[in-house]
PDB file of C-alpha atoms and ligand atoms in Angstrom:
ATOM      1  CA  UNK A   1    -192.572-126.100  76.451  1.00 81.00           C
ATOM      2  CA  UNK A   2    -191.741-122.573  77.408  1.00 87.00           C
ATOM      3  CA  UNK A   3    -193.821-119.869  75.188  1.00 92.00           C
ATOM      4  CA  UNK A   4    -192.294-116.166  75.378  1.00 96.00           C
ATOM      5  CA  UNK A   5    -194.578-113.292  75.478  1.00 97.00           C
ATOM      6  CA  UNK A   6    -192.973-110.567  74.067  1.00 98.00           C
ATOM      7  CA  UNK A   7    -194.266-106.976  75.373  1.00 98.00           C
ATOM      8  CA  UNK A   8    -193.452-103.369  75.790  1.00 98.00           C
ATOM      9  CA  UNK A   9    -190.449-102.392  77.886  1.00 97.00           C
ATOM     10  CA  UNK A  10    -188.605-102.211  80.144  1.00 97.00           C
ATOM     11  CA  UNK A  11    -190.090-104.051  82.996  1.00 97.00           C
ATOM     12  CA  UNK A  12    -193.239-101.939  84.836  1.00 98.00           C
ATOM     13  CA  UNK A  13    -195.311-100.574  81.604  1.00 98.00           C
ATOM     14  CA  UNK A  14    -199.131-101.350  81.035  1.00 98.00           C
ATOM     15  CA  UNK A  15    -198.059-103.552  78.209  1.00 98.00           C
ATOM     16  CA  UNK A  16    -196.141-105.825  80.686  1.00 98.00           C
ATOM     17  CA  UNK A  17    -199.341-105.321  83.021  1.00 98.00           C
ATOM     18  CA  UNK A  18    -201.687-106.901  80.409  1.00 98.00           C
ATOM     19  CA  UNK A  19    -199.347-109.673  79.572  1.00 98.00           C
ATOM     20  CA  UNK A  20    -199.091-110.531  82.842  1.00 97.00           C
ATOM     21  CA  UNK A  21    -202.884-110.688  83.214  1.00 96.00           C
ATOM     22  CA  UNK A  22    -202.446-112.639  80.024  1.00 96.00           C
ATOM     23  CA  UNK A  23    -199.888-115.001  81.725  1.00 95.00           C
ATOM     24  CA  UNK A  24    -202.099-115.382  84.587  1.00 93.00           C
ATOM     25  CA  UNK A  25    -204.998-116.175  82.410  1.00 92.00           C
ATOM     26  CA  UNK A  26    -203.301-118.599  80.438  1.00 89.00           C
ATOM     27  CA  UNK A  27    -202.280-120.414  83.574  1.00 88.00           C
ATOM     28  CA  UNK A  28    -205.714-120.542  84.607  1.00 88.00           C
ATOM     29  CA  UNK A  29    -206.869-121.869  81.369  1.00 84.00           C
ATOM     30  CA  UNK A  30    -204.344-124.659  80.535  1.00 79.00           C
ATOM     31  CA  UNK A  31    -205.000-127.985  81.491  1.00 76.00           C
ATOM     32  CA  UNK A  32    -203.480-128.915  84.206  1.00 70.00           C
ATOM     33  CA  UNK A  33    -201.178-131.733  82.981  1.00 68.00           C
ATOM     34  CA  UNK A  34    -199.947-129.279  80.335  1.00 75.00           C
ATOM     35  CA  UNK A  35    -196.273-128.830  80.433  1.00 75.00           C
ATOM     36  CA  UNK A  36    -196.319-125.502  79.151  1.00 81.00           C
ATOM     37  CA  UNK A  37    -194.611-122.771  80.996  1.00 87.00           C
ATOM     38  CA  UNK A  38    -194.611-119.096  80.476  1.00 91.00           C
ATOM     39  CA  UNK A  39    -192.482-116.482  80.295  1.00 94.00           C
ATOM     40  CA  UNK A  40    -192.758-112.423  79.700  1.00 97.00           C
ATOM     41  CA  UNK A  41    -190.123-110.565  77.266  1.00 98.00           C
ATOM     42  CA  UNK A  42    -189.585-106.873  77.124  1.00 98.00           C
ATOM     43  CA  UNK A  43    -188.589-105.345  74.148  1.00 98.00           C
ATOM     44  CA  UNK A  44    -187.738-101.677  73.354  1.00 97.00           C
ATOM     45  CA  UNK A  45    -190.454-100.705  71.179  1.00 97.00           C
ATOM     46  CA  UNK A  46    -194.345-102.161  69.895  1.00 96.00           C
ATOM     47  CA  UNK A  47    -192.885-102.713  66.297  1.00 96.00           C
ATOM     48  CA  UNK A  48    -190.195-104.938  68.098  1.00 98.00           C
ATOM     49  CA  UNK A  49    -192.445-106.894  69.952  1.00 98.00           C
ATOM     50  CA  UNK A  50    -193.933-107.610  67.026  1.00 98.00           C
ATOM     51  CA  UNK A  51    -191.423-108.207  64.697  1.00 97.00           C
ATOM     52  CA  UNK A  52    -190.276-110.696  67.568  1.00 97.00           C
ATOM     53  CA  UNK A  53    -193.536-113.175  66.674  1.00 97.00           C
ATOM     54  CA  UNK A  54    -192.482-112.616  62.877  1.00 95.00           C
ATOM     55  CA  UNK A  55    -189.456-113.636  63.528  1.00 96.00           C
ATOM     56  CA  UNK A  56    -189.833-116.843  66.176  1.00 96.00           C
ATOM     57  CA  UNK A  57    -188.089-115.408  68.594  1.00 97.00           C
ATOM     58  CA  UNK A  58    -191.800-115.103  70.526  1.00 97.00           C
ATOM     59  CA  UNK A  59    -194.605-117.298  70.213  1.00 96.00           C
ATOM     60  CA  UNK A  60    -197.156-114.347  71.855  1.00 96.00           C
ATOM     61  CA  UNK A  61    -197.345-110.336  72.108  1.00 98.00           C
ATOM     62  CA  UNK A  62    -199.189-108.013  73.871  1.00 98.00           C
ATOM     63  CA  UNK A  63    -199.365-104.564  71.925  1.00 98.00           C
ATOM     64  CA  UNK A  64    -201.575-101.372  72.921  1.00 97.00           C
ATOM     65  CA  UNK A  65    -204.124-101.279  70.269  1.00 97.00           C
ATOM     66  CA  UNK A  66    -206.620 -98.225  71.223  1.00 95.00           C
ATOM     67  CA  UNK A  67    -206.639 -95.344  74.307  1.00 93.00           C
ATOM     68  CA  UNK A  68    -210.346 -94.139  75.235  1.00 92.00           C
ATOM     69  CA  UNK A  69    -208.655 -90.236  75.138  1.00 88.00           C
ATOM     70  CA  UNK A  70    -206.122 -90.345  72.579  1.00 87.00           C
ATOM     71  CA  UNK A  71    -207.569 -93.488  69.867  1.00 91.00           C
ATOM     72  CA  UNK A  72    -205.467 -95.686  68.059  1.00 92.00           C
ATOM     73  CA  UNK A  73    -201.814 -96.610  68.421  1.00 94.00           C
ATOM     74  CA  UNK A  74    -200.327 -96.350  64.995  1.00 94.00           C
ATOM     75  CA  UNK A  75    -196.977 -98.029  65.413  1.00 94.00           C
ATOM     76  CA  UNK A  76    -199.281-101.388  66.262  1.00 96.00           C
ATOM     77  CA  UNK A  77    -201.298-100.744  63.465  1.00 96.00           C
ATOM     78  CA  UNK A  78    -198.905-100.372  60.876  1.00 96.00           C
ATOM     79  CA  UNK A  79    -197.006-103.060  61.837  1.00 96.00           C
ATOM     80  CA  UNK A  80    -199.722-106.022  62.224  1.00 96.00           C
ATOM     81  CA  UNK A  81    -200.437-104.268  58.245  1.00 96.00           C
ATOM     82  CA  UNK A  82    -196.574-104.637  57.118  1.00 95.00           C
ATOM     83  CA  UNK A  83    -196.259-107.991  58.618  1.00 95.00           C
ATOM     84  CA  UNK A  84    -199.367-108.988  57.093  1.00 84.00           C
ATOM     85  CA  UNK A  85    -199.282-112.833  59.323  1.00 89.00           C
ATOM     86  CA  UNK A  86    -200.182-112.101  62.409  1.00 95.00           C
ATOM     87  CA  UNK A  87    -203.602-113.006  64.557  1.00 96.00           C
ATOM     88  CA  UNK A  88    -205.344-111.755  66.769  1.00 96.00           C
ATOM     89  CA  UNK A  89    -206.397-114.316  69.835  1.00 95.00           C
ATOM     90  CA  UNK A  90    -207.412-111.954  72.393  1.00 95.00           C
ATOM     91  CA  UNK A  91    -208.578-108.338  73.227  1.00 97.00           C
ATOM     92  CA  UNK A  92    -207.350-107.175  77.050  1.00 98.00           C
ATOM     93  CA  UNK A  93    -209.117-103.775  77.941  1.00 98.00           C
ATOM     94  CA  UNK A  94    -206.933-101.993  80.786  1.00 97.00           C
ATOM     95  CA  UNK A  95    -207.837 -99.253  83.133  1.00 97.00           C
ATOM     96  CA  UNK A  96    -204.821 -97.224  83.119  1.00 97.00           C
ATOM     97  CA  UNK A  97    -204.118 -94.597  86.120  1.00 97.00           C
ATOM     98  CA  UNK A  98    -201.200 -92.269  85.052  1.00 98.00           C
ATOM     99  CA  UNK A  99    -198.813 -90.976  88.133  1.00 98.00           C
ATOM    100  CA  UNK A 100    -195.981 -88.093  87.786  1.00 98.00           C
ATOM    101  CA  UNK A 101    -192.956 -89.809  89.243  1.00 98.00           C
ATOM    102  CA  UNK A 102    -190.022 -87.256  90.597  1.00 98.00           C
ATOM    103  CA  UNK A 103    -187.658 -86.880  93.059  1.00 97.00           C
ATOM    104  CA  UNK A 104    -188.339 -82.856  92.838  1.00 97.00           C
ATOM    105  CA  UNK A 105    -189.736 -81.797  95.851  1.00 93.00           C
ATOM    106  CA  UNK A 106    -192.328 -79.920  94.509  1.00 95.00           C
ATOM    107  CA  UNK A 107    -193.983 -79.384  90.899  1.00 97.00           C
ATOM    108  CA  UNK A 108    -192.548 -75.711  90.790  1.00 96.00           C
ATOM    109  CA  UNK A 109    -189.083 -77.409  90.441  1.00 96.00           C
ATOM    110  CA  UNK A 110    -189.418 -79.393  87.234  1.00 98.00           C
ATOM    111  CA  UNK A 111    -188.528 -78.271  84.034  1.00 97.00           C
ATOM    112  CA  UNK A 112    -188.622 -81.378  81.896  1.00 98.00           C
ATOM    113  CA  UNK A 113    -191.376 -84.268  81.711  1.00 98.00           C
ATOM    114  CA  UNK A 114    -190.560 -87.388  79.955  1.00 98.00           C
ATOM    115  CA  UNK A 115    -193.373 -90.584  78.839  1.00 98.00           C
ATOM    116  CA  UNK A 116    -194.601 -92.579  76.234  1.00 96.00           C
ATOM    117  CA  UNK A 117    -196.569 -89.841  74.056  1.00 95.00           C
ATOM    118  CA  UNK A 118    -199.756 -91.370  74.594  1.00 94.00           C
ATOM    119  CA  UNK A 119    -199.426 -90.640  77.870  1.00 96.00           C
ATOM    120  CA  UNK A 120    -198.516 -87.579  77.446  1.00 97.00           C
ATOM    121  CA  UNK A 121    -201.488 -86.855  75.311  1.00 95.00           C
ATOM    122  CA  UNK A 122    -203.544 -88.458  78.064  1.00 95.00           C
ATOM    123  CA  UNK A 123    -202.371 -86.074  80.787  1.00 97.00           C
ATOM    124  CA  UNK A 124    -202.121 -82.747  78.473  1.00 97.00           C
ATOM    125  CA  UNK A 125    -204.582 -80.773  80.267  1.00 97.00           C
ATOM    126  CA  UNK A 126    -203.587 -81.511  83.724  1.00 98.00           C
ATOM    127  CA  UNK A 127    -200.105 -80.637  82.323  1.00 98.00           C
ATOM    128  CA  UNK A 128    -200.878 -77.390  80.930  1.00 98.00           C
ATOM    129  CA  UNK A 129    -202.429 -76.811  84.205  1.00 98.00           C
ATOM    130  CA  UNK A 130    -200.264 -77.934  86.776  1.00 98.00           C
ATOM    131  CA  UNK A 131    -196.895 -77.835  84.858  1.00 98.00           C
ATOM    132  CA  UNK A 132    -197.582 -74.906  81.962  1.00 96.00           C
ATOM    133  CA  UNK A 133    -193.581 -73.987  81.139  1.00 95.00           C
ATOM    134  CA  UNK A 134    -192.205 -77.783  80.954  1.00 98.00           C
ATOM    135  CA  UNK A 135    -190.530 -79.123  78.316  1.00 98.00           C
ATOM    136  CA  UNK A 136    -192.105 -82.624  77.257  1.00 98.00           C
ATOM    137  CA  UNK A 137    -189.917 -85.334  75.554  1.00 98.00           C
ATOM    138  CA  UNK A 138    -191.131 -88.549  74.354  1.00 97.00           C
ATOM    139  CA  UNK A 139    -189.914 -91.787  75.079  1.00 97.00           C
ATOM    140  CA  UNK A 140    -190.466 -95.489  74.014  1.00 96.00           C
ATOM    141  CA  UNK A 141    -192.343 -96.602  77.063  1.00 97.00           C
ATOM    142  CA  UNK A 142    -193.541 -94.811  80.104  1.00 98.00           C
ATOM    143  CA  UNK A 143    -191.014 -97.432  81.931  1.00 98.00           C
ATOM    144  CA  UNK A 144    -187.841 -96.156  79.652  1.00 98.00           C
ATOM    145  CA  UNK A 145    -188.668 -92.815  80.887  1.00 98.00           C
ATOM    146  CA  UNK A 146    -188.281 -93.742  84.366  1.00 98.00           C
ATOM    147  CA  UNK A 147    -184.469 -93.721  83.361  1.00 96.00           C
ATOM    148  CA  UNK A 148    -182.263 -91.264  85.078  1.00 92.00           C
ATOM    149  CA  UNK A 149    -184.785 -89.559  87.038  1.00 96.00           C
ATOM    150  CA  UNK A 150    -182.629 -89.971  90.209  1.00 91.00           C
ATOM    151  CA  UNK A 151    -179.504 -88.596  88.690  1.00 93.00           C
ATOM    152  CA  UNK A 152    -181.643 -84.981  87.335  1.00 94.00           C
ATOM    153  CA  UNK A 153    -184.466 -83.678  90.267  1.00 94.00           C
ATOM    154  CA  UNK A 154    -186.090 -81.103  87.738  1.00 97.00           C
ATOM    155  CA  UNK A 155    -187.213 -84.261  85.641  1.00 98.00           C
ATOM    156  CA  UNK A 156    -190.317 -86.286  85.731  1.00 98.00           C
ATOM    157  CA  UNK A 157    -191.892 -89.011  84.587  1.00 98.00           C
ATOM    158  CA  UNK A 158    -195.440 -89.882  84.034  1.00 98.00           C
ATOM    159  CA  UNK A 159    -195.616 -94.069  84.393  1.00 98.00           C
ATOM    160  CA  UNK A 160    -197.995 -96.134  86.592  1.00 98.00           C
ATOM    161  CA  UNK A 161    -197.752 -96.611  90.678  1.00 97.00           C
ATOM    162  CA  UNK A 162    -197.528-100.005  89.705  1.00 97.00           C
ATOM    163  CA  UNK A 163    -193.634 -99.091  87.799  1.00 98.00           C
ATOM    164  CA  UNK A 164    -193.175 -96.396  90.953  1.00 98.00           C
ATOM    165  CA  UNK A 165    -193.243 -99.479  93.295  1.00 98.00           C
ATOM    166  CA  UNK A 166    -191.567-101.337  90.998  1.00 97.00           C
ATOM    167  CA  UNK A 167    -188.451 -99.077  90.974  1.00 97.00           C
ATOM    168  CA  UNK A 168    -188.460 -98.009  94.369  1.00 97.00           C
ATOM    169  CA  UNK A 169    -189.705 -93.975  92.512  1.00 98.00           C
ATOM    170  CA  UNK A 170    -191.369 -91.183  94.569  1.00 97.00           C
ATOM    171  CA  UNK A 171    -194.623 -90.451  93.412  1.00 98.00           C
ATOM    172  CA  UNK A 172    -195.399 -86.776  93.345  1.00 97.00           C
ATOM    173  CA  UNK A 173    -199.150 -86.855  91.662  1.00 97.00           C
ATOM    174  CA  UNK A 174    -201.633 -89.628  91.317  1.00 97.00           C
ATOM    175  CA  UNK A 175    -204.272 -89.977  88.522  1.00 96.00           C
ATOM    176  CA  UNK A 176    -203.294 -87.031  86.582  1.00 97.00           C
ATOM    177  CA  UNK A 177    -204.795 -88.727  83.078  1.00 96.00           C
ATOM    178  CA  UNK A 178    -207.584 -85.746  82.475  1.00 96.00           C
ATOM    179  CA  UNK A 179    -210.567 -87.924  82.018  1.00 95.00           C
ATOM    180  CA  UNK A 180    -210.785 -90.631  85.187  1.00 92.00           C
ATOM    181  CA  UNK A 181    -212.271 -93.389  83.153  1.00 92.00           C
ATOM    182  CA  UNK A 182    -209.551 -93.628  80.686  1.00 92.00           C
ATOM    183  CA  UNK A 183    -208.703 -97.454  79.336  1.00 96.00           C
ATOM    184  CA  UNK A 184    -206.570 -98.581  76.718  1.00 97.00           C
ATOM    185  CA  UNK A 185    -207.112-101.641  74.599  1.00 97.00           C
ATOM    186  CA  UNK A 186    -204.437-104.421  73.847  1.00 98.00           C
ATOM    187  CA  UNK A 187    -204.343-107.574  71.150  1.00 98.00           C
ATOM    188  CA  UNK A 188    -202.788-110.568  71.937  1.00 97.00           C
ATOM    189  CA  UNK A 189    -201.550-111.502  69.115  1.00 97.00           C
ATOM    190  CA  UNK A 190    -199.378-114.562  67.602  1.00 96.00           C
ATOM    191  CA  UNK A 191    -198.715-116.382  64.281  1.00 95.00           C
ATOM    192  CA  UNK A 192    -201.501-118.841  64.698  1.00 88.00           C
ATOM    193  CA  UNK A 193    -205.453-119.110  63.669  1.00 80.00           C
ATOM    194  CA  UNK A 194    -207.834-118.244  66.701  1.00 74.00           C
ATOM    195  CA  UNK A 195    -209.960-121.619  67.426  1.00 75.00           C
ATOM    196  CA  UNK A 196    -212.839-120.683  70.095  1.00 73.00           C
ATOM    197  CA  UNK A 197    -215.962-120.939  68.780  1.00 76.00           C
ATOM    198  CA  UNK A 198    -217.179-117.298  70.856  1.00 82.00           C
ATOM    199  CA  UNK A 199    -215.367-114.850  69.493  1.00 93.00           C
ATOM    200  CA  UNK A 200    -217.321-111.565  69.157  1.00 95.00           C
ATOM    201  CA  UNK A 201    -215.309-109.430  66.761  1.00 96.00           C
ATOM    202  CA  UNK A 202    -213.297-109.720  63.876  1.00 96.00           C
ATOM    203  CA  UNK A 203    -210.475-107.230  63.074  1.00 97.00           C
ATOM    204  CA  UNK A 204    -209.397-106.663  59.122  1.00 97.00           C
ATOM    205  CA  UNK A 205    -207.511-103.847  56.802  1.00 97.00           C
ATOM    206  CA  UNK A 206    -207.837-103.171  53.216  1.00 97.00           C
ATOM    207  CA  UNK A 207    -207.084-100.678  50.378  1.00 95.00           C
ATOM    208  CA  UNK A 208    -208.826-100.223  48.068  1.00 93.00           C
ATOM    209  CA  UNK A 209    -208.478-100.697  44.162  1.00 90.00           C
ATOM    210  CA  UNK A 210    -208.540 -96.888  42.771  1.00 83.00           C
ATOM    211  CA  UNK A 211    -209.236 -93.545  44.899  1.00 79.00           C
ATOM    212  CA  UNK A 212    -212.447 -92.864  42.928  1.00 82.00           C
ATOM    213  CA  UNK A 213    -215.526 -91.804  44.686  1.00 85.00           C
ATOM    214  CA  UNK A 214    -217.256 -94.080  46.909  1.00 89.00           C
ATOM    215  CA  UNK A 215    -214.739 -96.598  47.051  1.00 91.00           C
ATOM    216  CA  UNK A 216    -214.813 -96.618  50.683  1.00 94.00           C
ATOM    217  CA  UNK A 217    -218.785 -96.156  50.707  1.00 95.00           C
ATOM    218  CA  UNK A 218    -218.861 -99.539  48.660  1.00 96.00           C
ATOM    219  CA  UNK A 219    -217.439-101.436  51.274  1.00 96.00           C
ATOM    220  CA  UNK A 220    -218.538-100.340  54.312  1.00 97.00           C
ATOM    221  CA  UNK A 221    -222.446-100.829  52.791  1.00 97.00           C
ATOM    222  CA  UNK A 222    -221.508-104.715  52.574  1.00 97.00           C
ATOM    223  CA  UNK A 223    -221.591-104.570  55.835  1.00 97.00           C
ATOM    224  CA  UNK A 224    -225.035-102.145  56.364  1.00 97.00           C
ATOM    225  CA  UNK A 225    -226.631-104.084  53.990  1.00 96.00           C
ATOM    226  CA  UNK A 226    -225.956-107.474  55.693  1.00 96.00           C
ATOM    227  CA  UNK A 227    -227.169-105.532  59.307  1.00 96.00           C
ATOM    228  CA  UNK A 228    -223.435-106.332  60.772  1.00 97.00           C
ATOM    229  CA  UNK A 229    -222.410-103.073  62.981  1.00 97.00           C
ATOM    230  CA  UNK A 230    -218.889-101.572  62.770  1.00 97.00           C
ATOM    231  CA  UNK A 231    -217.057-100.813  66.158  1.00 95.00           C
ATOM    232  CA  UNK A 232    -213.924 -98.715  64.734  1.00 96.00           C
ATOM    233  CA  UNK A 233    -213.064 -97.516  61.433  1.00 96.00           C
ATOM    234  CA  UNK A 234    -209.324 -95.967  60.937  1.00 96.00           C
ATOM    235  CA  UNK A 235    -207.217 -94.543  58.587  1.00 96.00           C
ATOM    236  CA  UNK A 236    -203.923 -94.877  57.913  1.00 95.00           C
ATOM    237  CA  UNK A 237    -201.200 -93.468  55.106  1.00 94.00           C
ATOM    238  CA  UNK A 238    -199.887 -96.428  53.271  1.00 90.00           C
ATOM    239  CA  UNK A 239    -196.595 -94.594  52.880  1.00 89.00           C
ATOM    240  CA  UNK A 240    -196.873 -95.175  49.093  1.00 86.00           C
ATOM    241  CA  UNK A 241    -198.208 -91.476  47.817  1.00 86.00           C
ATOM    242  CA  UNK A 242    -199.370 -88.755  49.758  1.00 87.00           C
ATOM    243  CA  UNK A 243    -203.389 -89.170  50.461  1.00 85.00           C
ATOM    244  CA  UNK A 244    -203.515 -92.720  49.773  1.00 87.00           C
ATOM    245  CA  UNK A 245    -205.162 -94.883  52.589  1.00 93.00           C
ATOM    246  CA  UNK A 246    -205.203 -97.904  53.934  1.00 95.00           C
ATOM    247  CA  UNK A 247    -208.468 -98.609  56.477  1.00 97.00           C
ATOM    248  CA  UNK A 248    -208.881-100.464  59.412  1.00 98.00           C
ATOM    249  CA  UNK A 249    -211.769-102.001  60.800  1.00 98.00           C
ATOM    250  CA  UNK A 250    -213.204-103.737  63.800  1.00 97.00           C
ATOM    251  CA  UNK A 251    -216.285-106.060  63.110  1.00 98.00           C
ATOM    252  CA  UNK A 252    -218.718-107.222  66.166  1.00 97.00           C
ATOM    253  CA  UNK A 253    -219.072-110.462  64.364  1.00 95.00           C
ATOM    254  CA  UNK A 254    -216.739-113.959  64.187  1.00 94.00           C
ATOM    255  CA  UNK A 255    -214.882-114.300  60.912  1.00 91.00           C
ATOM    256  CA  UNK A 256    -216.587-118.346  61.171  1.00 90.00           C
ATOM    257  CA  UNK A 257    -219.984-116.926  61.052  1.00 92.00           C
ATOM    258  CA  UNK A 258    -222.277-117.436  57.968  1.00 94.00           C
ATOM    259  CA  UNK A 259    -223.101-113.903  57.802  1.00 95.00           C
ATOM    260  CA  UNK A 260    -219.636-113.243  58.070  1.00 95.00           C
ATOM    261  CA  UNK A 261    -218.167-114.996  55.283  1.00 95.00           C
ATOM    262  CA  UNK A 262    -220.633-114.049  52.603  1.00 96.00           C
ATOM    263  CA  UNK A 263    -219.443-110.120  53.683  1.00 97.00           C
ATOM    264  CA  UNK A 264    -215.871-111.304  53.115  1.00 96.00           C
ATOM    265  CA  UNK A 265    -216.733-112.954  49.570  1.00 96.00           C
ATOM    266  CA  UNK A 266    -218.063-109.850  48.667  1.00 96.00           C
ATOM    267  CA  UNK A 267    -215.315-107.488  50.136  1.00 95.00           C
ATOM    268  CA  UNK A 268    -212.983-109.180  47.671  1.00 94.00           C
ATOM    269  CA  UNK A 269    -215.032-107.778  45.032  1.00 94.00           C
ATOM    270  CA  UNK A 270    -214.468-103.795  46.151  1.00 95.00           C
ATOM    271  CA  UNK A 271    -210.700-104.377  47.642  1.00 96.00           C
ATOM    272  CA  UNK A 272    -207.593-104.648  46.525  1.00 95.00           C
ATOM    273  CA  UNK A 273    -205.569-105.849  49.089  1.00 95.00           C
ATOM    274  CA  UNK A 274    -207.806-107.592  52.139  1.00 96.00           C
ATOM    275  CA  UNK A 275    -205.884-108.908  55.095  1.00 96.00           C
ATOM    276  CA  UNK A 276    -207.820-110.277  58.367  1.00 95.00           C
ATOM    277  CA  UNK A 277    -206.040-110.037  61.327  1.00 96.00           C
ATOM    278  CA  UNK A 278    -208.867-112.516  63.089  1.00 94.00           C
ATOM    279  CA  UNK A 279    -211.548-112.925  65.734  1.00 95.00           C
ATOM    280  CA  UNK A 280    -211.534-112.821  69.230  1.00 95.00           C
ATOM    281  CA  UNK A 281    -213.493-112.143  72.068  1.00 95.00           C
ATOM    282  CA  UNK A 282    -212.681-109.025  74.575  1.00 95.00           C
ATOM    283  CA  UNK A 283    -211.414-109.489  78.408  1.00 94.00           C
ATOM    284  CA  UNK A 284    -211.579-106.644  80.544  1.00 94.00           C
ATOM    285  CA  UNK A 285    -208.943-106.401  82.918  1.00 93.00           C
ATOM    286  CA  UNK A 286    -209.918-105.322  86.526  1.00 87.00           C
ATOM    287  CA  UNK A 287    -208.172-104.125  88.642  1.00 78.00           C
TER     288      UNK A 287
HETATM  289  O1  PPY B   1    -195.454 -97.232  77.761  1.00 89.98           O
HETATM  290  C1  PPY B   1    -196.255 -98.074  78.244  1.00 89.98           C
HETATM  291  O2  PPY B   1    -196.311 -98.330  79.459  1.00 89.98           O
HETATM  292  C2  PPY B   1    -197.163 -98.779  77.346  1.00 89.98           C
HETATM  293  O3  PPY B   1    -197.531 -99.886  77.597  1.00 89.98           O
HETATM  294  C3  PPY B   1    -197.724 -97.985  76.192  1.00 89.98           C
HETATM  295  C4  PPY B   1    -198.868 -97.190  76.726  1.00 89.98           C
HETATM  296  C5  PPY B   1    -198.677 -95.884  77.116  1.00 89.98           C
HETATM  297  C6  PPY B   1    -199.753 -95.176  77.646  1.00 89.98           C
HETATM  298  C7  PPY B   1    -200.988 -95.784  77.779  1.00 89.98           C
HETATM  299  C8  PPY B   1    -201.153 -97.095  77.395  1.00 89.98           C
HETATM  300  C9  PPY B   1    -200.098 -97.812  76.860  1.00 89.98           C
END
């Protein structure tokens, strides 16, 4: 059987990087008799690669979750909340070096500087520094802004070396991200449950039943009170009236634990809609 993992594209972005760790991982895992095969998928945007699960055409993604500069990705966010049946198998941390890719011959010459905008938020300060009058423009994927670089000298790009070699690019800058240990976080995610018994955190949203005071207070003490520690708390609009939120959080606990489910059972008490995205355990990638 051939399983698609959809990703970020085109070819040459981080997403595709941790997918392919993914793919390699996978391989590594399977049993050796299994006929399964692999194969990666780009698509044009994280929603997409998403959606692409939802819809069958994928049985796996790998989306950007959370930068160490710049925090959470909300296009991933809101999506795993819209399409409510996704799960999370896996987390994939990734050290991510950002290069300025140009065929100008020096920085003085460009006037334009195209990337995905977190990493354009990642590099802001070496920007302002290095490249103070440029215009920046965001793009779907560090790799779609590698497009038509060759055609316009006073443009750059700010990918990985990894895409530069990829595409046969000159790089004119290397780790221009402004703080050196900067890592982003991906899910693997799919339609199906999460089986291993070791997973170490659980990831959920809610909202919660009225915006009266302490409604968030009420459920975040379940989790005090039980002694289980948070590791990220977000916010995000649900789109429905202006300063009305949805919340995120990640859980260093396994949804299967005892301690676990009596927090849940009680979460249902102080929520109004509740939807766990899973438990998994958390790979670093190195490099
Ligand atoms: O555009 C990419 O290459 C992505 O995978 C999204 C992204 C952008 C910047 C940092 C991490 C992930």
């Amino acid at each position: 059987m051939n399983q698609k993992i959809a990703h970020l594209g085109p070819p040459g972005t981080y997403a595709e990087q941790a997918a392919f760790f993914y793919l390699n991982w996978l391989k590594a895992h399977s049993d050796i008799n299994s006929q399964r095969s692999f194969e990666l998928c780009p698509y044009s945007t994280i929603a997409q690669s998403l959606q692409a699960i939802a819809d069958k055409q994928a049985e796996i993604a790998v989306v950007p979750v959370e930068n160490s500069i710049e925090g959470s990705v909300n296009m991933t966010m809101d999506s795993l909340w819209q399409l409510g049946n996704l799960k999370i198998q896996l987390a994939l941390v990734l050290p991510i070096q950002h290069t300025l890719i140009s065929y100008a011959t020096s920085l003085d010459n460009i006037k334009t500087v195209y990337s995905h905008p977190q990493a354009l938020a990642q590099c802001q300060e070496w920007i302002s520094q290095f490249l103070p009058n440029v215009n920046l423009i965001p793009r779907n994927s560090t790799t779609e802004a590698l497009q038509g670089l060759e055609e316009e000298v006073t443009t750059a790009a700010i990918s990985s070396s990894r895409a530069a070699q990829l595409y046969n690019l000159p790089i004119l800058a290397r780790g221009i991200n402004d703080y050196p240990e900067n890592c982003t976080r991906f899910w693997v995610v799919s339609r199906e449950e999460n089986h291993p018994v070791d997973c170490t955190h659980t990831s959920l949203a809610f909202s919660v039943p009225a915006n009266v005071p302490g409604a968030l207070m009420k459920v975040l003490s379940v989790f005090a009170h039980l002694g289980i520690n948070l590791s990220r708390i977000e916010s995000r609009p649900t789109k429905r009236y202006l300063g009305e939120y949805l919340f995120y959080l990640d859980i260093e606990a396994d949804v299967n634990a005892q301690i676990m489910k009596s927090a849940l059972e009680e979460l249902r008490n102080y929520t109004e809609i509740l939807k766990i995205f899973g438990s998994y355990s958390v790979l670093p990638i190195n490099l």
